[in-house]
Amino acid sequence: MELGRAPENPAPEDPGLPGVPSPVAPREAFSRLLHRLSRPEARRGKGRDSVFQDLGALIEAAECDGLFEGSGASTCELLGEVAKALGRLAAPPKEDGSRGDGRPAVAETAVDVGLLFLKLLRKIQTGKTSLGCSAWKTGLHHLAGPVYLFAVAHSVEQPWTSPRSQEVAREVLSLLLHVSDCGSVAGFLRGENEDEKGRLTAIMGLLKPNLAKESWKNNPATKHVFSWTLQQVTRPWLSQHLERMVPPSLLISDDYQTENKLLGIRCLHHIVLNVPAADLLQYNRAQVLYHAVFNHLYTPEHELIQAVLQCLLDLFPILEKGLQWKGDTTRPTTQCDEVLQLVLTHMEPEHRLLLRRTYARNLPAFVKRLGILSVRHLKRLERVIIGYLEVYDGPEEEARLKILETLKLLIQHTWPRIPCRLVVLLKALLKLICDVARDPNLTPEPVKTALLAEATNCLILLDHCSQGQVKGLLAKIPQSCEDRLVVSCIRNVQQAS
């Protein structure tokens, strides 16, 4: 007897047993299983195994029509609720700082849950090729969101995953994309075609209760699922979901833990890169993002500072679109000026190498961004440049190379103000050249060559903007200096046209 057709006088049967030849059996069985999944014993060994075993048997025994169709309370809706309950069972415990938090058990549960999801998805795949099953689309509609959330939460290495759970979760995600006729996660979220609605709205609806201020830390996987999902949605689709994406990103970035701050800043940076300026300027969103990110500049964490400065540098062009400058007035100071001023304040006394390298790495972009307006910060830039050129920065010399790049850009953009600083800058560059040339062991040859070349280029630029004064000041050095590398640099300056 087919599952989709009931007899006129059905005999009373236990609807909780899988494979019962009755159209209401799957629906009532799922209802009972959902009730069992909500009990505390479903999280423990035997109770959990029993529920999983019964659910697996029910899925295997049911035909496509019986699994996804039914009268009254929709079987598909119940199936969706069961999928959500399974996802909650596989969720990692709340982070409380304890060691014995049961995370290995979470990975084991995730494997079992993933195998159940694979069975359900294979049923949908069978229904797609079967002429007798027309309800697989409804089943996929209710299952896609919970299955996606589970797969993303467990598909990459995390404290609550194991190699086996990651493998199963990736297989679940791959099969979900296949049965959804999607070539990528991005297509699954936004829709593969222009006239096709993606599933991002439904997925964010499932995530929303867990992304509230009071609840987002209850499940450590939530922030990672949100962040990973956000990264898959790019321009121009992201602007349609801006109201759903900005608040959780701000919430995560405002946490006291550096890991969460970094994750939130990366989410905000992705929004800045993939949302049109007009949408970000609307309702003052860009200013809100700026102030949220700017506050992290006071954190002494080099990875966070790097993420913050990259985000701000991409946000400046958007913020400055609304500025109007009339040629007869002084140009107004911008957020770029404000950030550079704070960065230079932090750079001067900074002694930690990682932070020094991070600041120096981003300094050229600020000078390039401001151009001739860098003269507003020229005195402080001069002090930072001279101070950083004096300090050895390790074998790679990243900080000093970036400072030389900054100096080169500064000379090019603010050359009318450079001649009065000629002697100070010339002494700093010559000292650097001598220190590098006399360093026999610490600096690798390629790095040493790059440092000498950059310093020589800066000397040539100084000579150009001072109308040949540098050549005159360096004229007697080759006669008295015995160091081959130093003399070579000086001659390169003298021979430059």
XYZ file of C-alpha atoms in Angstrom:
497
model
C 0.000 0.000 0.000
C 1.351 3.423 -0.886
C 2.146 5.893 1.835
C 0.270 8.694 0.043
C -3.090 6.816 0.067
C -4.930 5.777 3.240
C -7.285 2.806 3.528
C -10.919 3.504 4.228
C -10.809 1.915 7.688
C -7.197 2.073 8.840
C -6.245 -0.129 11.736
C -4.873 1.620 14.805
C -1.102 1.475 14.589
C 1.802 2.976 16.447
C 2.752 6.110 14.476
C 6.105 6.233 16.191
C 7.337 3.121 14.390
C 9.106 3.832 11.147
C 7.908 2.227 7.980
C 4.267 1.869 9.022
C 2.082 1.742 5.889
C -0.083 4.745 6.737
C -0.066 8.284 5.323
C 0.032 9.804 8.783
C 2.847 7.608 10.083
C 5.763 9.832 9.037
C 4.056 12.984 10.278
C 3.152 11.547 13.670
C 6.486 9.772 13.952
C 8.347 13.038 13.329
C 6.138 14.718 15.923
C 7.067 12.110 18.502
C 10.744 12.240 17.564
C 10.708 16.012 17.871
C 9.281 15.654 21.366
C 12.004 13.147 22.252
C 14.725 15.409 20.836
C 13.601 18.220 23.137
C 14.134 16.112 26.268
C 17.410 16.375 28.249
C 18.152 12.650 27.820
C 18.440 13.173 24.048
C 21.803 14.845 24.701
C 23.203 11.789 26.457
C 24.543 8.478 25.169
C 21.781 5.859 25.025
C 18.897 8.310 24.705
C 20.634 10.129 21.871
C 21.586 6.925 20.066
C 18.021 5.640 20.338
C 16.533 8.783 18.799
C 19.107 8.820 16.001
C 18.514 5.134 15.271
C 14.721 5.568 15.091
C 15.011 8.671 12.941
C 17.419 6.978 10.557
C 15.128 3.972 10.227
C 12.127 6.235 9.562
C 13.951 8.131 6.807
C 15.140 4.948 5.130
C 11.729 3.236 5.271
C 9.558 6.150 4.126
C 8.830 6.766 0.460
C 9.350 10.224 -1.045
C 5.663 11.237 -1.049
C 5.116 9.995 2.485
C 8.250 11.722 3.763
C 7.486 15.171 2.383
C 3.675 15.266 2.161
C 0.810 15.009 4.589
C -2.434 16.627 5.605
C -3.018 18.865 8.602
C 0.291 19.857 10.183
C 2.706 19.670 7.292
C 5.172 16.822 7.444
C 7.788 19.064 5.830
C 7.385 21.694 8.538
C 7.802 19.040 11.216
C 10.825 17.724 9.333
C 12.284 21.219 9.348
C 11.757 21.458 13.115
C 13.439 18.086 13.550
C 16.410 19.357 11.508
C 16.656 22.442 13.751
C 16.561 20.245 16.843
C 19.332 18.055 15.416
C 21.415 21.165 14.746
C 20.954 22.238 18.378
C 22.108 18.815 19.581
C 25.316 19.176 17.531
C 25.959 22.743 18.723
C 29.106 23.318 20.833
C 28.587 24.249 24.493
C 28.741 27.818 25.727
C 32.275 29.092 26.293
C 32.780 29.226 30.056
C 36.542 28.812 30.315
C 36.336 25.228 31.626
C 38.466 22.454 30.196
C 36.097 19.514 30.409
C 33.343 21.047 28.314
C 32.396 17.922 26.367
C 33.632 19.127 22.988
C 34.825 15.668 21.837
C 31.262 14.438 22.450
C 29.976 17.337 20.326
C 32.117 16.163 17.398
C 30.758 12.614 17.772
C 27.184 13.908 17.827
C 27.923 16.075 14.776
C 29.013 12.984 12.843
C 25.738 11.208 13.640
C 23.669 14.289 12.817
C 25.550 14.774 9.562
C 24.858 11.195 8.512
C 21.134 11.733 9.155
C 21.188 14.891 7.053
C 22.902 12.966 4.266
C 20.070 10.432 4.327
C 17.481 13.188 4.077
C 19.300 14.921 1.233
C 19.633 11.641 -0.659
C 15.887 11.176 -0.318
C 15.441 14.608 -1.898
C 17.899 13.657 -4.634
C 15.897 10.480 -5.296
C 12.660 12.493 -5.337
C 14.059 14.837 -7.990
C 14.514 11.941 -10.394
C 11.275 10.192 -9.481
C 8.108 10.930 -11.428
C 5.946 9.936 -8.474
C 7.378 12.477 -6.018
C 6.542 16.130 -6.482
C 7.033 17.361 -2.915
C 10.826 17.311 -2.734
C 10.970 21.084 -3.341
C 8.853 21.700 -0.256
C 11.050 19.366 1.750
C 14.203 21.109 0.550
C 12.689 24.508 1.366
C 12.280 23.540 5.030
C 15.533 21.586 5.334
C 17.980 23.843 3.478
C 18.448 26.449 6.229
C 19.058 24.149 9.233
C 21.236 21.809 7.173
C 23.322 24.723 5.889
C 23.866 26.106 9.402
C 25.011 22.705 10.641
C 27.355 22.135 7.697
C 29.062 25.522 7.982
C 29.445 25.240 11.763
C 31.315 21.922 11.488
C 33.052 21.981 8.094
C 36.255 23.786 9.152
C 38.690 23.158 11.976
C 37.305 24.474 15.251
C 37.718 23.483 18.914
C 34.438 21.528 18.730
C 35.182 19.614 15.497
C 37.205 16.543 14.603
C 38.609 15.446 11.235
C 35.695 13.022 10.854
C 33.014 15.607 11.715
C 34.592 18.084 9.294
C 34.591 15.467 6.543
C 30.912 14.620 7.101
C 29.907 18.294 7.308
C 31.680 19.085 4.025
C 29.905 16.166 2.401
C 26.572 17.488 3.701
C 27.278 20.950 2.297
C 28.353 19.532 -1.059
C 25.216 17.395 -1.357
C 23.013 20.318 -0.269
C 24.439 22.461 -3.072
C 23.975 19.600 -5.525
C 20.308 18.956 -4.733
C 19.711 22.735 -4.765
C 21.213 22.947 -8.276
C 23.781 25.491 -7.074
C 27.352 25.610 -8.266
C 28.643 27.474 -5.216
C 27.716 28.614 -1.723
C 27.410 32.163 -3.044
C 24.863 31.008 -5.620
C 22.979 29.070 -2.938
C 22.719 32.208 -0.777
C 21.914 34.828 -3.405
C 20.255 32.683 -6.086
C 21.928 31.304 -9.178
C 19.785 33.357 -11.584
C 18.507 36.926 -11.507
C 14.887 35.794 -11.204
C 15.701 33.223 -8.504
C 15.470 34.156 -4.844
C 18.371 32.973 -2.736
C 18.196 31.483 0.728
C 20.168 34.144 2.587
C 17.055 35.814 4.002
C 15.780 32.530 5.429
C 19.194 31.638 6.851
C 19.605 35.030 8.511
C 16.104 34.582 9.926
C 17.278 31.354 11.572
C 20.460 33.033 12.835
C 18.791 36.198 14.120
C 17.603 34.861 17.533
C 21.165 33.655 18.208
C 22.773 36.970 17.191
C 21.105 39.101 19.844
C 23.184 40.893 22.468
C 22.138 38.440 25.189
C 22.448 35.234 23.165
C 25.259 35.424 20.605
C 27.811 33.866 22.965
C 25.598 30.939 23.931
C 26.723 29.061 20.828
C 30.395 29.652 19.864
C 29.673 28.500 16.302
C 27.133 31.259 15.632
C 29.666 34.043 15.050
C 31.709 31.874 12.689
C 28.648 30.807 10.696
C 27.545 34.434 10.390
C 31.004 35.672 9.404
C 31.563 32.907 6.841
C 28.109 33.438 5.360
C 28.663 37.185 5.091
C 31.976 36.657 3.293
C 30.207 34.648 0.563
C 27.847 37.507 -0.365
C 29.456 40.210 -2.483
C 28.500 43.244 -4.542
C 25.786 43.974 -5.646
C 23.740 41.462 -3.654
C 25.004 42.434 -0.203
C 23.338 45.861 -0.152
C 19.905 44.164 -0.173
C 20.729 42.572 3.191
C 22.541 45.484 4.830
C 20.086 45.856 7.708
C 20.593 42.209 8.638
C 24.388 42.239 8.382
C 25.567 45.472 10.007
C 24.124 45.082 13.560
C 25.648 41.613 14.222
C 29.002 42.765 12.815
C 29.017 45.786 15.138
C 27.978 43.605 18.062
C 30.784 41.098 17.536
C 33.409 43.822 16.979
C 32.409 45.535 20.233
C 33.366 42.545 22.390
C 36.202 42.570 24.926
C 37.937 39.508 23.418
C 40.501 40.239 20.725
C 39.386 37.211 18.691
C 35.838 38.550 18.485
C 36.975 42.112 17.790
C 39.065 40.852 14.883
C 36.187 38.792 13.505
C 33.791 41.745 13.745
C 36.231 44.147 12.068
C 36.703 41.734 9.174
C 32.926 41.531 8.771
C 32.674 45.336 8.713
C 35.546 45.550 6.228
C 33.760 43.113 3.909
C 30.653 45.310 4.092
C 32.701 48.419 3.272
C 34.223 46.712 0.221
C 30.980 45.243 -1.119
C 28.295 47.869 -0.498
C 27.992 50.984 -2.725
C 29.020 54.268 -1.134
C 25.533 55.719 -1.568
C 24.038 52.950 0.576
C 26.677 53.360 3.272
C 26.222 57.134 3.395
C 22.464 56.732 3.756
C 21.222 56.997 7.354
C 24.776 57.943 8.403
C 25.872 54.292 8.288
C 29.418 55.140 7.193
C 29.937 57.398 10.225
C 28.647 54.668 12.521
C 31.098 52.184 11.015
C 33.935 54.701 11.261
C 33.461 55.406 14.963
C 33.044 51.702 15.758
C 36.310 50.831 13.989
C 38.261 53.929 15.108
C 37.855 53.030 18.791
C 39.941 49.898 18.280
C 43.045 51.942 17.427
C 43.739 52.169 21.157
C 44.212 48.386 21.375
C 47.856 47.194 21.548
C 47.204 44.084 19.443
C 49.108 44.142 16.167
C 46.714 41.822 14.265
C 43.726 43.912 15.290
C 45.504 47.187 14.422
C 46.314 45.796 10.969
C 42.678 44.866 10.336
C 41.441 48.232 11.652
C 43.822 50.304 9.514
C 42.982 48.321 6.362
C 39.272 48.791 7.008
C 39.656 52.523 7.644
C 41.769 53.075 4.538
C 38.969 51.577 2.434
C 36.337 53.563 4.340
C 37.989 56.989 3.839
C 36.977 57.395 0.154
C 33.352 56.759 1.099
C 33.403 59.236 3.982
C 35.030 61.897 1.830
C 32.427 61.615 -0.948
C 30.129 63.830 1.068
C 32.740 66.565 1.560
C 32.563 69.666 -0.587
C 35.680 71.841 -0.963
C 35.641 75.319 -2.436
C 38.963 76.593 -3.697
C 38.781 79.897 -1.819
C 38.771 78.250 1.638
C 41.051 75.963 3.600
C 40.452 72.316 2.945
C 38.637 70.748 5.882
C 40.400 68.105 7.912
C 39.128 64.596 7.275
C 38.868 61.334 9.149
C 42.109 60.318 7.421
C 43.854 63.249 9.146
C 42.341 62.219 12.466
C 43.490 58.618 12.158
C 46.995 59.517 10.936
C 47.432 61.915 13.839
C 46.563 59.169 16.318
C 48.733 56.604 14.516
C 51.760 58.924 14.614
C 51.129 59.594 18.305
C 51.253 55.862 18.954
C 54.235 55.264 16.678
C 56.684 57.661 18.335
C 57.065 55.902 21.698
C 56.238 52.378 20.474
C 58.962 49.840 21.235
C 57.200 46.541 20.421
C 58.495 45.269 17.090
C 55.252 43.713 15.862
C 53.321 46.919 16.425
C 56.109 49.024 14.888
C 55.990 46.869 11.754
C 52.195 47.074 11.596
C 52.165 50.865 11.831
C 55.038 51.215 9.351
C 53.343 48.808 6.918
C 50.314 51.076 6.623
C 51.991 54.476 6.790
C 52.695 54.782 3.019
C 48.987 54.355 2.259
C 48.136 57.332 4.502
C 50.692 59.591 2.808
C 49.468 58.453 -0.604
C 45.881 59.072 0.457
C 46.502 62.587 1.780
C 48.957 63.629 -0.926
C 50.080 67.213 -0.522
C 47.886 67.518 2.581
C 50.492 65.397 4.364
C 52.193 68.712 5.131
C 49.728 69.022 8.018
C 51.593 66.170 9.714
C 55.086 66.882 8.395
C 56.809 67.631 11.718
C 55.549 64.482 13.368
C 56.185 62.402 10.252
C 59.763 63.646 10.231
C 60.297 62.576 13.849
C 58.781 59.140 13.243
C 60.780 58.563 10.050
C 64.092 59.495 11.655
C 63.335 57.459 14.783
C 62.359 54.336 12.869
C 65.330 54.504 10.487
C 67.682 54.330 13.484
C 66.358 51.037 14.873
C 67.260 47.599 13.521
C 64.052 45.706 12.757
C 65.140 42.109 12.409
C 66.388 40.146 9.405
C 63.540 41.174 7.107
C 63.791 44.899 7.984
C 60.103 45.358 7.142
C 59.636 48.493 9.241
C 62.662 50.346 7.842
C 61.781 49.410 4.244
C 58.247 50.736 4.701
C 59.530 53.890 6.379
C 61.828 54.504 3.404
C 58.819 54.059 1.108
C 56.929 56.575 3.255
C 59.790 59.056 3.027
C 59.943 58.680 -0.737
C 56.216 59.406 -1.065
C 56.461 62.291 1.375
C 59.249 63.937 -0.641
C 57.274 63.492 -3.861
C 54.058 64.991 -2.461
C 55.438 67.742 -0.218
C 58.696 68.661 -2.020
C 58.386 72.463 -1.511
C 58.662 71.912 2.260
C 61.568 69.462 2.084
C 64.625 71.738 1.496
C 64.390 73.234 4.987
C 64.621 69.680 6.375
C 67.387 68.610 4.026
C 70.241 68.323 6.542
C 68.232 66.324 9.083
C 66.948 63.840 6.505
C 70.339 63.580 4.799
C 72.052 62.665 8.085
C 69.430 60.006 8.845
C 69.787 58.415 5.396
C 73.601 58.427 5.468
C 73.598 56.874 8.937
C 71.255 54.153 7.695
C 73.469 53.446 4.675
C 76.564 53.184 6.859
C 74.842 50.925 9.415
C 73.568 48.565 6.725
C 76.882 48.516 4.858
C 78.830 47.654 8.025
C 76.387 44.940 9.147
C 78.286 41.723 8.332
C 75.895 39.011 9.492
C 72.450 40.063 10.716
C 70.807 41.248 7.504
C 70.494 38.907 4.484
C 72.051 40.190 1.273
C 68.755 40.681 -0.648
C 67.329 42.745 2.227
C 70.530 44.731 2.534
C 70.466 45.447 -1.206
C 66.823 46.594 -1.003
C 67.556 48.915 1.933
C 70.536 50.522 0.187
C 68.574 50.931 -3.048
C 65.611 52.592 -1.304
C 67.873 54.877 0.704
C 69.707 55.849 -2.489
C 66.405 56.652 -4.219
C 65.439 58.884 -1.306
C 68.788 60.717 -1.602
C 68.190 61.235 -5.323
C 64.727 62.682 -4.631
C 66.193 64.944 -1.960
C 68.744 66.162 -4.467
C 66.041 66.910 -7.050
C 63.838 68.938 -4.710
C 66.857 70.834 -3.276
C 68.201 71.760 -6.727
C 71.408 69.736 -6.452
C 72.409 70.572 -2.877
C 72.758 66.900 -1.922
C 75.382 66.278 -4.624
C 77.408 69.186 -3.304
C 77.228 67.959 0.285
C 78.232 64.430 -0.732
C 81.030 65.439 -3.121
C 83.957 64.739 -0.735
C 82.666 61.496 0.791
C 84.054 59.106 -1.924
C 87.535 60.546 -1.347
C 87.584 59.803 2.383
C 85.287 56.759 2.709
C 86.733 53.279 2.316
C 83.489 51.325 2.429
C 82.660 49.990 -1.038
C 78.884 49.879 -0.553
C 78.675 53.410 0.843
C 80.774 54.804 -1.993
C 78.607 52.951 -4.529
C 75.457 54.558 -3.145
C 77.019 58.029 -3.191
C 78.189 57.611 -6.771
C 74.689 56.533 -7.829
C 73.343 59.768 -6.380
C 76.011 61.865 -8.103
C 75.414 60.199 -11.455
C 71.618 60.564 -11.329
C 70.326 63.174 -13.738
